[in-house]
mmCIF file of C-alpha atoms and ligand atoms in Angstrom:
data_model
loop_
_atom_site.group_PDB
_atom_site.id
_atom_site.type_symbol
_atom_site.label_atom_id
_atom_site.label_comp_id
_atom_site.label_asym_id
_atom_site.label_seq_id
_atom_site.Cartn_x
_atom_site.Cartn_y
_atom_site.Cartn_z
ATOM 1 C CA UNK V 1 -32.219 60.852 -127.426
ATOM 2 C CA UNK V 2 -35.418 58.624 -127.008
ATOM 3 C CA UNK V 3 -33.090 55.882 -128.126
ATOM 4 C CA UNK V 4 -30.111 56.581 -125.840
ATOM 5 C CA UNK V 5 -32.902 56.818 -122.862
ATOM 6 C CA UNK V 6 -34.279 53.107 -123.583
ATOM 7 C CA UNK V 7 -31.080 51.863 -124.331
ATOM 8 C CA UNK V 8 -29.927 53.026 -120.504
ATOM 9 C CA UNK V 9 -32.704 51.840 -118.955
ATOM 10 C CA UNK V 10 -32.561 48.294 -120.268
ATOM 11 C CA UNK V 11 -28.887 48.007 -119.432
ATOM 12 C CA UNK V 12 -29.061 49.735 -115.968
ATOM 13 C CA UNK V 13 -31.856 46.679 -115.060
ATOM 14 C CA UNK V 14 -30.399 44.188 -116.371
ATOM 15 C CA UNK V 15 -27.010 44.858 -114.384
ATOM 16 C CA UNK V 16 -29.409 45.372 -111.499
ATOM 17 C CA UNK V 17 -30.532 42.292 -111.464
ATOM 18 C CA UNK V 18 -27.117 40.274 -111.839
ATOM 19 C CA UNK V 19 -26.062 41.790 -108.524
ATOM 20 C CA UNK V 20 -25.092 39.362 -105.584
ATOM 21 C CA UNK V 21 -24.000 42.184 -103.095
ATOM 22 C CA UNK V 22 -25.034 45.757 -102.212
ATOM 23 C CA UNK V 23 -21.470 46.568 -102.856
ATOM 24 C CA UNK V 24 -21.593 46.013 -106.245
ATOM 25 C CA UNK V 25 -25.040 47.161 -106.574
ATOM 26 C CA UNK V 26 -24.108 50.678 -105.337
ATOM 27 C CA UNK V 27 -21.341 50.778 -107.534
ATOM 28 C CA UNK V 28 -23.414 50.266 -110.478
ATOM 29 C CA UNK V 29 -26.208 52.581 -109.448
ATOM 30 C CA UNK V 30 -23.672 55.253 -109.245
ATOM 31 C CA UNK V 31 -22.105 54.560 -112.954
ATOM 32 C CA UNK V 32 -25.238 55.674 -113.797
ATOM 33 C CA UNK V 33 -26.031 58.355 -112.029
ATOM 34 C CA UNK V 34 -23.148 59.478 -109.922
ATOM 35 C CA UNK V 35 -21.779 62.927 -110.924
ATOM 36 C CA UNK V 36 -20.754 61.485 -114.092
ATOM 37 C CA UNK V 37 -22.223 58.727 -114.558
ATOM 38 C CA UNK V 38 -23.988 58.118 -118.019
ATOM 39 C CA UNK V 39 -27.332 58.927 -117.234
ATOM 40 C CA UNK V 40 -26.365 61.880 -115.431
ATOM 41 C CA UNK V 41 -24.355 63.167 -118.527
ATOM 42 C CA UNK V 42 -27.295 62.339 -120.766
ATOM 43 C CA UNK V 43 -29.999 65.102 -118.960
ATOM 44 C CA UNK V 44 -26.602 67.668 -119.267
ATOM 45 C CA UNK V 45 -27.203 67.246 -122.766
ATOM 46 C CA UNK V 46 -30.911 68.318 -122.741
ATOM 47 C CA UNK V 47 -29.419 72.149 -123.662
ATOM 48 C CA UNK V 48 -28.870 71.039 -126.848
ATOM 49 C CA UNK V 49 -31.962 69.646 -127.819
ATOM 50 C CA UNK V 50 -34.773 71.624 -129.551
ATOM 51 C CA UNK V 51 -36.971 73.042 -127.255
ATOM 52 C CA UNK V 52 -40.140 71.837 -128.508
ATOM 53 C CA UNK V 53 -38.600 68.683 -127.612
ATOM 54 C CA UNK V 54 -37.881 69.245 -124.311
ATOM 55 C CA UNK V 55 -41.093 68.856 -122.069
ATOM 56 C CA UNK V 56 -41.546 65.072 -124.084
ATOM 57 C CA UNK V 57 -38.193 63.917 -123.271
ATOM 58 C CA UNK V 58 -37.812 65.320 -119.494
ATOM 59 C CA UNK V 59 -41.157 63.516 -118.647
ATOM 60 C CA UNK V 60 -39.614 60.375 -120.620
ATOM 61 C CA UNK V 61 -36.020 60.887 -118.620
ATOM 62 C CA UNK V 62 -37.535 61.096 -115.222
ATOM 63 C CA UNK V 63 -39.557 58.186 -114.976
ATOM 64 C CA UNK V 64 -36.664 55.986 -116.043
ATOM 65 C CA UNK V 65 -35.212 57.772 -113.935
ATOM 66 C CA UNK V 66 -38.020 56.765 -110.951
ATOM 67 C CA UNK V 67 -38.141 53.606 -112.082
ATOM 68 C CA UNK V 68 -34.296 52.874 -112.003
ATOM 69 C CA UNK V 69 -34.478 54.094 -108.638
ATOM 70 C CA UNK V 70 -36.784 52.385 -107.495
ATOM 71 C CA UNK V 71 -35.213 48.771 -109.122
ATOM 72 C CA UNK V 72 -32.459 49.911 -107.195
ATOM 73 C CA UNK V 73 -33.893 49.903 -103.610
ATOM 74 C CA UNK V 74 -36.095 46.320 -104.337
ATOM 75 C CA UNK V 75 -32.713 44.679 -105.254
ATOM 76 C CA UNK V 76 -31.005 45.859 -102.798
ATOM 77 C CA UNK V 77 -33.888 44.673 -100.199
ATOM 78 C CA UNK V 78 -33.761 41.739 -101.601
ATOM 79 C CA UNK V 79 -30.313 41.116 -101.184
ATOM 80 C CA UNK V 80 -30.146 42.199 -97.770
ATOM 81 C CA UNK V 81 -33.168 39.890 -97.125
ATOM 82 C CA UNK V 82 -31.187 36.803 -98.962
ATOM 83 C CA UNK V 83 -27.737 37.858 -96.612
ATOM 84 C CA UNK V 84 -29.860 37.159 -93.426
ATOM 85 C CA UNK V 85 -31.725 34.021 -94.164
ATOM 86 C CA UNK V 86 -28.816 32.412 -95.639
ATOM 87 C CA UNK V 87 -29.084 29.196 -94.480
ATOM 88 C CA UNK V 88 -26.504 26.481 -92.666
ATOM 89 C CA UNK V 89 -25.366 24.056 -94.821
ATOM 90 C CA UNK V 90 -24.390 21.291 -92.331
ATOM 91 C CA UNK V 91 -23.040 18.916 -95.158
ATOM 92 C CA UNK V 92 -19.810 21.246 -96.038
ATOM 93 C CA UNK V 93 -16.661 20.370 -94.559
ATOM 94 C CA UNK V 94 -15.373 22.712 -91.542
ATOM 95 C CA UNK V 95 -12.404 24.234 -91.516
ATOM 96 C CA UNK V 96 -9.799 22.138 -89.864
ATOM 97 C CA UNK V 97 -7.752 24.366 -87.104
ATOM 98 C CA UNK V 98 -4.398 23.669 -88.713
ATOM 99 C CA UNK V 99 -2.007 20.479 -86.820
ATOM 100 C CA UNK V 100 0.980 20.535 -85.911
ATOM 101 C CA UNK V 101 3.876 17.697 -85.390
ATOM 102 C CA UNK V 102 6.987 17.326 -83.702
ATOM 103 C CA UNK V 103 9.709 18.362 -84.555
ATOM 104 C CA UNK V 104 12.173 16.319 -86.953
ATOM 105 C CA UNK V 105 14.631 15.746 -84.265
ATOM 106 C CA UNK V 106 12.480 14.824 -81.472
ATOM 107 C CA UNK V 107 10.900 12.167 -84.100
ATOM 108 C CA UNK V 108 14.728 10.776 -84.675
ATOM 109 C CA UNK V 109 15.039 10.998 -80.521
ATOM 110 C CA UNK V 110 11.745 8.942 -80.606
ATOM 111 C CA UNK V 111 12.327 6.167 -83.014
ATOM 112 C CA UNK V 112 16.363 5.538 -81.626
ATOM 113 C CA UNK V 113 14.786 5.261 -78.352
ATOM 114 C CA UNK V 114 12.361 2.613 -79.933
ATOM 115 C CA UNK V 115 15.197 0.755 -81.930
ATOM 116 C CA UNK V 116 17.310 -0.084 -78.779
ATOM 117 C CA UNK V 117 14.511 -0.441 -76.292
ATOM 118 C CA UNK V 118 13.709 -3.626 -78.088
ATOM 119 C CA UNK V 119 16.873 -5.331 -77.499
ATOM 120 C CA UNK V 120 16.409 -4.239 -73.963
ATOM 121 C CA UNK V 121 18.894 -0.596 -73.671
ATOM 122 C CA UNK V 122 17.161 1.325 -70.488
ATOM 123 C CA UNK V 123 16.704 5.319 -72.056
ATOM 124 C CA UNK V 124 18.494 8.019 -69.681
ATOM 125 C CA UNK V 125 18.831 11.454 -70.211
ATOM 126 C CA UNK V 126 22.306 12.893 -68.013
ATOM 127 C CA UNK V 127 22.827 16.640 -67.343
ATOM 128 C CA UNK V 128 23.002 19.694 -69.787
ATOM 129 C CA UNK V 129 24.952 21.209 -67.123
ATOM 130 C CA UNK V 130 27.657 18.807 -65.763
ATOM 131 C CA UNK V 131 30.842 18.533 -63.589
ATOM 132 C CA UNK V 132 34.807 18.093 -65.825
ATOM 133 C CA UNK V 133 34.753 15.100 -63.644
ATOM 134 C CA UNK V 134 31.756 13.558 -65.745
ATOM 135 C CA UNK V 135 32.852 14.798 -68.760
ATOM 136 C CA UNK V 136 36.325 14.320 -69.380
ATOM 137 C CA UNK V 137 38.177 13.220 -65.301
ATOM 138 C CA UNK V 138 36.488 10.113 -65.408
ATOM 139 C CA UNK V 139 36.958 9.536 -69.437
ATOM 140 C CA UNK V 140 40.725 9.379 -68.848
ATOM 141 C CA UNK V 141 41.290 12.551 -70.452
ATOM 142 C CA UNK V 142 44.375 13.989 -69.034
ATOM 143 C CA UNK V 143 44.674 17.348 -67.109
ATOM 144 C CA UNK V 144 45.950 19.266 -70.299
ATOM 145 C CA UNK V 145 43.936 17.592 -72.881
ATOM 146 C CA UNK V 146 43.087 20.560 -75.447
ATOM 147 C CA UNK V 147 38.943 19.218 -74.930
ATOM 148 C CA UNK V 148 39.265 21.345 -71.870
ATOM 149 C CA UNK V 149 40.040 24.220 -73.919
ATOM 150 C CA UNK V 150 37.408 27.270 -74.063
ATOM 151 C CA UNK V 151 37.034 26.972 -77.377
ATOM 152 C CA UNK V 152 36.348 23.531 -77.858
ATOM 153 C CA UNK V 153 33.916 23.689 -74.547
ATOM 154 C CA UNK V 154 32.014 25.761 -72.421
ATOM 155 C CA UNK V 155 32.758 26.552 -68.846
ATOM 156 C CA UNK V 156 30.128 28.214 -66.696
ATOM 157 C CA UNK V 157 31.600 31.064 -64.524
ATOM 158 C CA UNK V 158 30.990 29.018 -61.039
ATOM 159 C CA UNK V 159 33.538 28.041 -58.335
ATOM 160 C CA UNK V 160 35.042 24.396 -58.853
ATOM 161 C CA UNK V 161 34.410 21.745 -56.694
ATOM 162 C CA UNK V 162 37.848 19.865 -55.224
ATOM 163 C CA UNK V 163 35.858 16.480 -56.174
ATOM 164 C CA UNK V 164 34.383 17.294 -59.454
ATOM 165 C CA UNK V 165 36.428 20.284 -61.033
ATOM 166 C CA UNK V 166 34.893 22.868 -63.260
ATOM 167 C CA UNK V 167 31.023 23.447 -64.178
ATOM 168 C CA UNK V 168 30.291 23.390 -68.054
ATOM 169 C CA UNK V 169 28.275 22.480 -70.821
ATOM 170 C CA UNK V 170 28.634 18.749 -71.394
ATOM 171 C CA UNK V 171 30.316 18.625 -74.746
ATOM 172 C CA UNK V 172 29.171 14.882 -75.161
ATOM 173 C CA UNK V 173 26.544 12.446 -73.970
ATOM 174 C CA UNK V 174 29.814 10.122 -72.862
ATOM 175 C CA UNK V 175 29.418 11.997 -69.841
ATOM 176 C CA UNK V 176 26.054 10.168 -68.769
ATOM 177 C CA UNK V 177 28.934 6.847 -68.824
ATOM 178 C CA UNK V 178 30.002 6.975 -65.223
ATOM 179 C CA UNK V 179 26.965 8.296 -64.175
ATOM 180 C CA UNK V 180 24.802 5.689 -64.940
ATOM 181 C CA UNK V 181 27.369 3.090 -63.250
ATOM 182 C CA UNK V 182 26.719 5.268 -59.916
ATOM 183 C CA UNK V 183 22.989 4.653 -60.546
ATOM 184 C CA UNK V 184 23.287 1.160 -61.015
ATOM 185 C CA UNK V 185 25.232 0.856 -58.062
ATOM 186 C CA UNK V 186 28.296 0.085 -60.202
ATOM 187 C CA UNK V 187 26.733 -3.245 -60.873
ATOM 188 C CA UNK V 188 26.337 -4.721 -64.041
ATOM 189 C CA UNK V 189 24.436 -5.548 -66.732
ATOM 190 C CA UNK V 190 24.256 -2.307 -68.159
ATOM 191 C CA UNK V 191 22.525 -1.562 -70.904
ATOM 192 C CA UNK V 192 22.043 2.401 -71.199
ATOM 193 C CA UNK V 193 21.126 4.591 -74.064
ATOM 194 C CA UNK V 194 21.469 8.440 -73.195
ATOM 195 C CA UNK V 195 19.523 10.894 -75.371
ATOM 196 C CA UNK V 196 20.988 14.231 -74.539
ATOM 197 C CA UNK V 197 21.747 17.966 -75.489
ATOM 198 C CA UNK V 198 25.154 18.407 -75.880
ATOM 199 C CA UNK V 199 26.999 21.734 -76.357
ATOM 200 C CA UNK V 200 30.488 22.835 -78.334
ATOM 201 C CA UNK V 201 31.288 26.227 -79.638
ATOM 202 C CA UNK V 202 30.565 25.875 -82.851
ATOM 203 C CA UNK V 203 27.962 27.640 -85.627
ATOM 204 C CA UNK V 204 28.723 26.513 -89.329
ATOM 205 C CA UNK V 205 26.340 24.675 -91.922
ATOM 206 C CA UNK V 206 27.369 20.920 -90.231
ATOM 207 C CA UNK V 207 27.548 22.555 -86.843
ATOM 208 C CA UNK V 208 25.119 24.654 -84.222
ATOM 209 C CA UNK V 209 26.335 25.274 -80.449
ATOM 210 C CA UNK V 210 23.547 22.727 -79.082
ATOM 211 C CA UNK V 211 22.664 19.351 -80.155
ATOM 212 C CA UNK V 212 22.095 16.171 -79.740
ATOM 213 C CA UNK V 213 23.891 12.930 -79.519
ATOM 214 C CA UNK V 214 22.913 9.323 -78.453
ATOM 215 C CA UNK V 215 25.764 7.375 -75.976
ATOM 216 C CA UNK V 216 25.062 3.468 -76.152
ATOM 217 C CA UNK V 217 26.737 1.685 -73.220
ATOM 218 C CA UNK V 218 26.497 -2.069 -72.631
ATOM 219 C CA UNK V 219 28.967 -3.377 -69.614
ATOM 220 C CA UNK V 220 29.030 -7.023 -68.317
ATOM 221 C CA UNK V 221 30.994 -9.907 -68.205
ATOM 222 C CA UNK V 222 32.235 -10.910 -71.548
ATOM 223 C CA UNK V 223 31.213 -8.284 -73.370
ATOM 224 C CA UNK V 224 33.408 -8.079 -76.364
ATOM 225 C CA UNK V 225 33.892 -6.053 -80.251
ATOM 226 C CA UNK V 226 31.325 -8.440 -81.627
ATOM 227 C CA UNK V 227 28.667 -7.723 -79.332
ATOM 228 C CA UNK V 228 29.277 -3.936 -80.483
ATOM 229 C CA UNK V 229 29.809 -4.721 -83.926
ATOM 230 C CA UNK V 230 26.103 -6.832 -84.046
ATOM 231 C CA UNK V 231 24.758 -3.712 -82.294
ATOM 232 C CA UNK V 232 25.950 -1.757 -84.729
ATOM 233 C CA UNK V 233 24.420 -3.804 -87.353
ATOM 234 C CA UNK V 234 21.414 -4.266 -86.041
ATOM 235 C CA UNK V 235 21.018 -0.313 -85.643
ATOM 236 C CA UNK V 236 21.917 0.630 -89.057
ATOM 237 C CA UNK V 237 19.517 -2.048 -90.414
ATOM 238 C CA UNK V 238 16.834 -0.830 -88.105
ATOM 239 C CA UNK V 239 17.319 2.570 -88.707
ATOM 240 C CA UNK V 240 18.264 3.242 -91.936
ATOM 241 C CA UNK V 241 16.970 -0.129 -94.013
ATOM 242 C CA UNK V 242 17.428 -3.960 -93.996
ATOM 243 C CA UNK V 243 20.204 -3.752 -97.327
ATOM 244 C CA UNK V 244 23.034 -1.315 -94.922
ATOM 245 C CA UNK V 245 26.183 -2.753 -93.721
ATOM 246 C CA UNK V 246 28.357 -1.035 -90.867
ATOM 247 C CA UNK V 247 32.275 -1.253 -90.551
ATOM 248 C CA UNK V 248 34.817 -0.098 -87.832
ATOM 249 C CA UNK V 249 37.637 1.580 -88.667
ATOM 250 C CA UNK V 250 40.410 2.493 -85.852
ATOM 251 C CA UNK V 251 40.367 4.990 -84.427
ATOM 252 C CA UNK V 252 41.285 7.198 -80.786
ATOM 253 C CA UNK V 253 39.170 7.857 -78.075
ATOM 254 C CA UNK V 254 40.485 8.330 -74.668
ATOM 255 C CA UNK V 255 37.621 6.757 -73.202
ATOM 256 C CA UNK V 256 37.691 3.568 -75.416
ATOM 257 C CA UNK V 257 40.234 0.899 -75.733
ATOM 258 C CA UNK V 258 40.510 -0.077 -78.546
ATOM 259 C CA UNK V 259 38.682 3.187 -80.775
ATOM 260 C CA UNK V 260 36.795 2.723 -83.979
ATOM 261 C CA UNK V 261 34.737 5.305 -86.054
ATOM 262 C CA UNK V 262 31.169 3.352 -87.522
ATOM 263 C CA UNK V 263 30.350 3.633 -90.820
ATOM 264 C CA UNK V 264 27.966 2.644 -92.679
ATOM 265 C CA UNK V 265 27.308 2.021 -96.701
ATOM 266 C CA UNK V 266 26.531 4.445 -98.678
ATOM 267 C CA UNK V 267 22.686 4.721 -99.192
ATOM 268 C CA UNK V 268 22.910 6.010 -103.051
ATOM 269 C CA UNK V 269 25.468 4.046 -104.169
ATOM 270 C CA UNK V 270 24.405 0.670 -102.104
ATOM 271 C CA UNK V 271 28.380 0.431 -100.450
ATOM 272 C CA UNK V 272 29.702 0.809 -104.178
ATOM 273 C CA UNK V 273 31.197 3.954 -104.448
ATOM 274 C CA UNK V 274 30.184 4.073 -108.495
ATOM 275 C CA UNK V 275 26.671 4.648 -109.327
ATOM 276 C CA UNK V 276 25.063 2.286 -112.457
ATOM 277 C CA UNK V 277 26.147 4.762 -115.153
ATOM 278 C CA UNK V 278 29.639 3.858 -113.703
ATOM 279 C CA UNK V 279 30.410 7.698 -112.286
ATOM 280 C CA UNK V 280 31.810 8.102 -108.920
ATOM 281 C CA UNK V 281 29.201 8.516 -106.322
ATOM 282 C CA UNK V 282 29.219 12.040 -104.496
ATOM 283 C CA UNK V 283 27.132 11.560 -101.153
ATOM 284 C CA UNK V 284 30.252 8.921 -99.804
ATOM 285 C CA UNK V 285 34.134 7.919 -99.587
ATOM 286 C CA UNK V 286 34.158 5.294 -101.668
ATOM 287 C CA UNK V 287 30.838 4.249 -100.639
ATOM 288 C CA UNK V 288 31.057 4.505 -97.481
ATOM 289 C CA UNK V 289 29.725 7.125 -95.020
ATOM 290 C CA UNK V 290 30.736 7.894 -91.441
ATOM 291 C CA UNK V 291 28.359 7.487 -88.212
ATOM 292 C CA UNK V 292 30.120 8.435 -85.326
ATOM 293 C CA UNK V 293 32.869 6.976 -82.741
ATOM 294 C CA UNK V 294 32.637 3.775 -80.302
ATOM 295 C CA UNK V 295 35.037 1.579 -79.006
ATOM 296 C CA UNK V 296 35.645 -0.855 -75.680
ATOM 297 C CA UNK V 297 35.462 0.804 -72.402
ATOM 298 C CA UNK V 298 38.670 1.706 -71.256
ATOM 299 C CA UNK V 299 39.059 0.030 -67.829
ATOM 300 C CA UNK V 300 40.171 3.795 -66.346
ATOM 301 C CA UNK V 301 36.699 4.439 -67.274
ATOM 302 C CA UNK V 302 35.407 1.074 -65.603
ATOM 303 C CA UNK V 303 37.199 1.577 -62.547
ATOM 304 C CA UNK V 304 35.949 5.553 -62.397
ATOM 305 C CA UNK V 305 32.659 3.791 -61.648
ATOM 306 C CA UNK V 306 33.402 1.507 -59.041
ATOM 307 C CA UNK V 307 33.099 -1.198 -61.698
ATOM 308 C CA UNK V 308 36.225 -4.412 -61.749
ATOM 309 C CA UNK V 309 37.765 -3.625 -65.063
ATOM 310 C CA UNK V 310 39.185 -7.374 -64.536
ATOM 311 C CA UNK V 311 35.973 -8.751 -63.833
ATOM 312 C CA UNK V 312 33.569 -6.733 -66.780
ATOM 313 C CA UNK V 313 34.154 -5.494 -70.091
ATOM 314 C CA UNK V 314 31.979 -3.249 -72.093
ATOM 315 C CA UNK V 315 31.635 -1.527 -75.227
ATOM 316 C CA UNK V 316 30.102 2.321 -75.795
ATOM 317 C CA UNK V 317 29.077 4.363 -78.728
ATOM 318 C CA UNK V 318 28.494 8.246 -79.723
ATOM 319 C CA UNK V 319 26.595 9.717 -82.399
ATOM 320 C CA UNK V 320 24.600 12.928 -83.474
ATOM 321 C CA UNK V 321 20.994 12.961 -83.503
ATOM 322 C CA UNK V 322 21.131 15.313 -86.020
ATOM 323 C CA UNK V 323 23.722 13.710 -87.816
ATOM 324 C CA UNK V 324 22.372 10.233 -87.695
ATOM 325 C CA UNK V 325 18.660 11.525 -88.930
ATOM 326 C CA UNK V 326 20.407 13.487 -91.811
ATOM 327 C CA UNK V 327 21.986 10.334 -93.614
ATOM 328 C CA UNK V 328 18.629 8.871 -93.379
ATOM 329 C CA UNK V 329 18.393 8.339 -97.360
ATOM 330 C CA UNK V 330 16.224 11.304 -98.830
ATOM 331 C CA UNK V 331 16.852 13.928 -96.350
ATOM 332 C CA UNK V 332 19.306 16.356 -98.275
ATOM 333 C CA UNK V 333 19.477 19.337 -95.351
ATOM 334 C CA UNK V 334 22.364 21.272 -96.808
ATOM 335 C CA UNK V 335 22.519 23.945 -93.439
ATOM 336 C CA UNK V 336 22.219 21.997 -90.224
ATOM 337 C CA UNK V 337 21.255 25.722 -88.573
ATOM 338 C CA UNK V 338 17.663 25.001 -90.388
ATOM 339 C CA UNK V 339 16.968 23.258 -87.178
ATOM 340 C CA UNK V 340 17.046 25.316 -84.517
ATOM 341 C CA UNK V 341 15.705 28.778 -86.408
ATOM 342 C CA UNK V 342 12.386 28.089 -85.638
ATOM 343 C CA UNK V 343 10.884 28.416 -89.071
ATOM 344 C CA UNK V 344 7.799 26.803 -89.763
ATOM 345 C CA UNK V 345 7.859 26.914 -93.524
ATOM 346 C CA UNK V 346 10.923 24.668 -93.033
ATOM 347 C CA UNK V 347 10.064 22.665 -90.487
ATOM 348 C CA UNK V 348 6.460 21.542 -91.468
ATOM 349 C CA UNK V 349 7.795 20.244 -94.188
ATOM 350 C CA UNK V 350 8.537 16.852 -92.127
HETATM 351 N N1 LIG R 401 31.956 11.117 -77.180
HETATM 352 C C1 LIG R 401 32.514 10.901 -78.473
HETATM 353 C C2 LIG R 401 32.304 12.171 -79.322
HETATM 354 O O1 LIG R 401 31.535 13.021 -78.953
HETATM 355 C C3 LIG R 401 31.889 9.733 -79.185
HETATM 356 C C4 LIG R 401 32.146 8.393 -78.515
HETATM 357 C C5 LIG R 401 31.232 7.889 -77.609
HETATM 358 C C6 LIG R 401 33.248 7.654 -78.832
HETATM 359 C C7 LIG R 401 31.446 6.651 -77.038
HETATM 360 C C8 LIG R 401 33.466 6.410 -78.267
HETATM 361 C C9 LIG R 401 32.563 5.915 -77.369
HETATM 362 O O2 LIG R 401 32.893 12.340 -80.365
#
């Protein structure tokens, strides 16, 4: 018993002493001698002890006992004493508050603005909310095109104007075409590049109701394919990397005489359509990968703005921001929809 009582006491100080918090201090007083804690059980034994034993021991068991209690309250002084004169260590780093960025498409909006503002394209930004005259009247697009149809556009419930038709959504930033040859007086040069939301009924992986597309247009006199082709060019270069080529392939438009689609090479396979170990490359059509539409303005469109389809000529182009930003060589988004759900786990990734 003399044994066991030594054997407690050194133990019970020792843990004492490693303690860094009252916490864990308290914790260890009470193994000890909580209700059954070890000492505790220890002086529940003393009824089986010879009593001639007794008085030695019980004098012996309650001055460790004194003495562990009073260890107890010094360390814990002592720790409270520490806690309060900790001092400020200037030297550690603070915590940064965390930083934020914009967001992926507002970067893209940012560097195409960038890319044509150097070979001198003014940046516009035409109405979310626009007249059918803007967006398809003007464009040529007949009265019964199917564009006009509710589910390939959206009309807001408001009267019609005789002039202007229908309120809606604009479906396309080809809308901003005629207006900015009313704010340019309908006299050329013009070299505009429209940044706009666009809207379209439509929610798949490739496809939310709003986004974004840019509209190039360049009118003046002599303005021909090559001078859209070299933009073109000079874009994809720009944009995605000095080694991309761009093509145009005919297409329709009624806004653009003669149509083309852009495309541009592949940025895996380098335009080849095979990759080195000579299997078919996956990300393209034979290498090549498709931008968006663009053509020659259609002199309907021309005269729509006051402008002498006899005298000027001009070329225009459409793309998706989105689009555009997700062919950018080691962006593999597989769910367009990422975008515009607002979650920051995905989005601070960029
Ligand atoms: N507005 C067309 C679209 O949304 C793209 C386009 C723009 C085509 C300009 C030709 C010229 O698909």
């Amino acid at each position: 018993m003399e044994r066991q009582i030594s054997i407690l006491q050194q133990e019970a100080l020792l843990k004492f002493s490693n303690c860094t918090s009252t916490a864990e201090l308290e914790q260890i007083f009470l193994q000890y001698f909580g209700a059954s804690g070890s000492f505790t059980r220890l002086l529940k034994d003393f009824k089986n002890i010879p009593e001639n034993q007794r008085p030695k021991l019980g004098k012996l068991a309650n001055m460790v006992k004194k003495e562990l209690e009073t260890a107890y309250s010094l360390k814990k002084e002592k720790i409270i004493k520490a806690q309060s004169e900790e001092t400020i260590d200037v030297t550690i780093p603070g915590n940064e508050p965390p930083m934020g960025h914009l967001h992926i498409v507002t970067q893209a909006i940012e560097e195409i603005d960038r890319i044509f503002s150097q070979i001198g394209f003014t940046r516009v930004r035409y109405r979310e909310i626009e007249w059918d005259w803007y967006s398809f009247g003007s464009l040529n697009f007949p009265p019964d095109h199917p564009a006009r149809d509710d589910f390939e556009t959206f009309f807001i419930d408001a009267a019609p104007l005789p002039k202007y038709g229908r309120m809606l959504l604009s479906p396309h930033t080809s809308s901003g075409q005629v207006r900015e040859m009313e704010r340019m007086h309908s006299r050329p040069p013009i070299r505009m590049i429209n940044i706009a939301k666009c809207y379209r009924p439509n929610w798949d992986i490739s496809h939310t109701p709003m986004f974004h597309q840019f509209e190039g247009l360049v009118v003046d006199e002599g303005i021909n394919i090559t001078h859209l082709k070299g933009t073109m060019d000079y874009f994809a270069k720009q944009y995605f990397g000095p080694e991309r080529k761009t093509r145009l392939r005919p297409f329709h438009f009624q806004f653009t005489e003669p149509s083309f689609e852009v495309d541009i090479t592949c940025g895996v396979c380098l335009g080849k359509g095979t990759l080195p170990d000579g299997q078919k490359c996956k990300y393209c059509k034979e290498g090549w990968l498709e931008l968006g539409g663009s053509g020659m303005v259609h002199p309907n469109v021309l005269a729509a703005g006051k402008i002498d389809p006899k005298k000027y000529t001009g070329f225009a182009f459409g793309w998706g921001v989105e689009r555009t930003y997700m062919m950018k060589s080691g962006t593999k988004l597989d769910d367009n929809r990422l975008l515009y759900t607002n979650d920051i786990r995905f989005l601070e990734q960029f």
